[in-house]
Coordinates of C-alpha atoms in Angstrom, one line a residue:
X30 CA -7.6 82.9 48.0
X31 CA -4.7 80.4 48.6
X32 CA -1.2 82.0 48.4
X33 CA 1.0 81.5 45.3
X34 CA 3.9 79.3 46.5
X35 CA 7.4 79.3 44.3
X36 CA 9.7 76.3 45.7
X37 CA 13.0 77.5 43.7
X38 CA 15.8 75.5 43.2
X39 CA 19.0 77.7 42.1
X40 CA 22.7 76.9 41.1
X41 CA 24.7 75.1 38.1
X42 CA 24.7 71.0 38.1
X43 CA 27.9 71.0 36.1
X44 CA 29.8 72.4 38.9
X45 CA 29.6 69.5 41.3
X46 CA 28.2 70.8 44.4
X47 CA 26.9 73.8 43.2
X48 CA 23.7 72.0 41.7
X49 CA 22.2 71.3 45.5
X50 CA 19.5 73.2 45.1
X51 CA 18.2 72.2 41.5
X52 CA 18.7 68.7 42.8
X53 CA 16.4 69.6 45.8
X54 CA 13.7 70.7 43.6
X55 CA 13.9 67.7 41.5
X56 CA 13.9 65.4 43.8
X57 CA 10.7 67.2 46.0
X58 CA 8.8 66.7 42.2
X59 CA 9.8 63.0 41.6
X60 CA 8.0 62.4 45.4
X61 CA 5.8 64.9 46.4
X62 CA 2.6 66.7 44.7
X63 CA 1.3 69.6 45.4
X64 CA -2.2 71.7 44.9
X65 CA -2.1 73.6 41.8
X66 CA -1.2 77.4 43.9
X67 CA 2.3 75.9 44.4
X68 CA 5.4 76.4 41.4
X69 CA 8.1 74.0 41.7
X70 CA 11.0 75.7 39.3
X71 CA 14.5 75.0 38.2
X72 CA 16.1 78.6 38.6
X73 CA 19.3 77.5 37.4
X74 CA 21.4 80.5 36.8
X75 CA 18.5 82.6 34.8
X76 CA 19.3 85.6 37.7
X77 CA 16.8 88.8 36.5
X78 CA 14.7 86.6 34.5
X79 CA 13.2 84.9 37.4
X80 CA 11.4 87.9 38.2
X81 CA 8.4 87.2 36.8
X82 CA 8.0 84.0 39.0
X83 CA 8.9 86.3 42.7
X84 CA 6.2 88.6 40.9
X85 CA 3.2 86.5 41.5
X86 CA 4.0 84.2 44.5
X87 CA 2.9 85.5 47.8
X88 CA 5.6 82.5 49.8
X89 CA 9.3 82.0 48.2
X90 CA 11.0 78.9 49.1
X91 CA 14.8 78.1 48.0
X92 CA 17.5 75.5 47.9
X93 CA 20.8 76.4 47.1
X94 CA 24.2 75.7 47.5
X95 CA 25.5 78.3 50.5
X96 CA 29.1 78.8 51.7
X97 CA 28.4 79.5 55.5
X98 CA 32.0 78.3 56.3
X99 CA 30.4 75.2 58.1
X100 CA 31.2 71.1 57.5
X101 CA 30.0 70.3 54.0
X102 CA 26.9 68.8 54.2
X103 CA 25.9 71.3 57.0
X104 CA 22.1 72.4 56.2
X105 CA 20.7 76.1 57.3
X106 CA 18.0 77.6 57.6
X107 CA 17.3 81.2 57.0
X108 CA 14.2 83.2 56.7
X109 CA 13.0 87.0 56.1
X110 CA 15.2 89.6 56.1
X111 CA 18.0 87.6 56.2
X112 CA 17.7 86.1 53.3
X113 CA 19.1 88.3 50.7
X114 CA 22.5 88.9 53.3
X115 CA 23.0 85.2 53.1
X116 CA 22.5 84.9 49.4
X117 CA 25.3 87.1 48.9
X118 CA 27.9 86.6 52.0
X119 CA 31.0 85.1 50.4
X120 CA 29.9 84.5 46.8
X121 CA 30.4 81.4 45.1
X122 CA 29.3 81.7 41.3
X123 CA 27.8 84.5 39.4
X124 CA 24.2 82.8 40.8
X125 CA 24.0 84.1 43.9
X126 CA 24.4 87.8 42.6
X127 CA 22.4 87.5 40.2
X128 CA 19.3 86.1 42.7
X129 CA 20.3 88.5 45.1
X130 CA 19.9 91.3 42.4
X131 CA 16.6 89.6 41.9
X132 CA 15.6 89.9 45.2
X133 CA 16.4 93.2 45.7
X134 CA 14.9 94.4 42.2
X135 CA 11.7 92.8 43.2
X136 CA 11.4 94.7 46.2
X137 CA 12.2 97.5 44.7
X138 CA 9.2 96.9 42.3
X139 CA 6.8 96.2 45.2
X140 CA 6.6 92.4 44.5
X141 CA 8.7 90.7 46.9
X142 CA 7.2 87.7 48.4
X143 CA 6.1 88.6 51.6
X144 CA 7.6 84.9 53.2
X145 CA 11.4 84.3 51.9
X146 CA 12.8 80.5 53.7
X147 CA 16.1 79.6 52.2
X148 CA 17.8 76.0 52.8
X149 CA 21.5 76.1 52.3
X150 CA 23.9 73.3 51.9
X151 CA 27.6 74.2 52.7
X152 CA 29.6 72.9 49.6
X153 CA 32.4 70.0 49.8
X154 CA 33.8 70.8 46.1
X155 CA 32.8 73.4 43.2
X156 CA 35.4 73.5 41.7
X157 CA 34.8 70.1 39.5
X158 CA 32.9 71.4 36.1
X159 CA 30.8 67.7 34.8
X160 CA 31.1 66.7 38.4
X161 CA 28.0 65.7 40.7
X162 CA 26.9 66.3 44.0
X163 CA 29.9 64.7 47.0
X164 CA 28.2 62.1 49.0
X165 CA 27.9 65.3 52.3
X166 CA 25.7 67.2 49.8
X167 CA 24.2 64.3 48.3
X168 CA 23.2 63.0 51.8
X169 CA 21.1 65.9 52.6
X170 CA 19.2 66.4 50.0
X171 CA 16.1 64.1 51.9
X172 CA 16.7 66.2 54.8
X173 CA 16.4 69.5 53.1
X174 CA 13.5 67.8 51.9
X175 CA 11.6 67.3 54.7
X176 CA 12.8 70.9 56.3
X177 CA 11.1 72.3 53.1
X178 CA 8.0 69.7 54.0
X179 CA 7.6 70.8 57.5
X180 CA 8.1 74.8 56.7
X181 CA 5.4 74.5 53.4
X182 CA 2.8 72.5 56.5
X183 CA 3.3 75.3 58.9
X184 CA 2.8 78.0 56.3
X185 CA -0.9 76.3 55.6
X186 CA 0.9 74.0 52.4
X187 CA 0.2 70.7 52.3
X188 CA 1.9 68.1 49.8
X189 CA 0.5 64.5 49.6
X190 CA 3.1 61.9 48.1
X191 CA 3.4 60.9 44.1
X192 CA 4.9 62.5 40.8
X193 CA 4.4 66.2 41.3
X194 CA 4.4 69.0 38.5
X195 CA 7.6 68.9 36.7
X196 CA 6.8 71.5 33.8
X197 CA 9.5 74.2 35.0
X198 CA 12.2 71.4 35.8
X199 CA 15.1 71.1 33.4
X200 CA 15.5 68.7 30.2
X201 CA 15.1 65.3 31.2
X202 CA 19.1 64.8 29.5
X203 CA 20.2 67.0 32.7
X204 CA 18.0 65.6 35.6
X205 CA 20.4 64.1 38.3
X206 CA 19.6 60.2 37.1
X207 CA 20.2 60.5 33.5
X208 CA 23.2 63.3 34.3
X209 CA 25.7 60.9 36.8
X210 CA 24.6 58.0 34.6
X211 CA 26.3 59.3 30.9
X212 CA 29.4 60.4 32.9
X213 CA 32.5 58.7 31.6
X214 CA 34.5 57.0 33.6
X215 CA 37.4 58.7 35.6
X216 CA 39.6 57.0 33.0
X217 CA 37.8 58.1 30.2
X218 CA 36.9 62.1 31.0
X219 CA 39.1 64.6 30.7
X220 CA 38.4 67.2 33.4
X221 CA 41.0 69.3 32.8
X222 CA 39.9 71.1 29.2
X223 CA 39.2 70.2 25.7
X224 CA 42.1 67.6 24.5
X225 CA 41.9 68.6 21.0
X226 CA 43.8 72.0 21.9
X227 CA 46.8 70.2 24.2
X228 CA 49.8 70.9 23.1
X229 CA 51.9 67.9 21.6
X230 CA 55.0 66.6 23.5
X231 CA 57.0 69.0 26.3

């Protein structure tokens, strides 16, 4: 039998940076299609609920957003054991707890997947909520791309390219075209809280 493939993209779009990885995953189905053994799934920030996807997939393959303490824009690679450490060294957002926790729950349960690759991006900025990805990050998105290409091809996972299976990707309001194009203008946002509850005058 073929093995069950999950490619995972994991983090929060609407804090700049920390959407790499769902943009990685997006961005592999908009160009690349796979045979039908292989998941490609926006994990956002859904932590314990993604267990039933680590359940049935024999290879687990995820971009993220990683804080290695590197240049932004700095890809790694990790794989096996170290995984999990690296999901959790120097937390950035509530995500990477909560898919560590899933990790660790799943092999608690017996399920792991028996391959784990993660490809990390170290940040620029996170701390812009309705921002997108800095050019660094953005940059690298093709090159994690073609990591995740070469990794899949040595693991017996071939993709050929076109419009791959986009079912567990997010609403089409939030996918990275439709997302940078509705922001306001730096003029027009306020990024600094709701302007209905300013206070008036000093």
């Amino acid at each position: 039998m073929a093995s069950q493939v999950l490619v995972l993209g994991i983090g929060n779009v609407l804090w700049a940076d920390e959407g790499f990885g769902v943009r990685c995953v997006e961005a592999l189905a908009d160009r690349w299609s796979f045979d039908e053994n292989v998941k490609l799934l926006d994990g956002g920030t859904q932590g314990l609920y993604l267990l039933p996807f680590l359940e049935s997939a024999d290879i687990l393959l995820v971009f993220d957003a990683i804080d290695y303490g590197l240049e932004p824009g700095t890809l790694k690679i990790i794989e096996g054991d170290e995984v999990p450490s690296f999901l959790g060294a120097k937390k950035m957002s509530l995500h990477q707890t909560g898919f560590q926790d899933v990790i660790a729950t799943a092999r608690l349960m017996g399920y792991c997947p028996e391959t784990l690759v993660l490809i990390g991006c170290q940040p620029e900025e996170l701390e812009d909520y309705g921002g997108g990805l800095r050019a660094p990050v953005a940059e690298q998105i093709g090159p994690a791309l073609e990591i995740a290409l070469q990794k899949l091809a040595g693991l017996g996972i071939h993709a050929v390219p076109g419009k791959g299976d986009a079912r567990l990707l997010a609403d089409p309001s939030i996918l990275r075209g439709a997302y940078e194009a509705g922001r306001p203008s730096e003029d027009a946002a306020c990024r600094i809280g709701d302007d209905r509850f300013f206070p008036n005058g000093g």
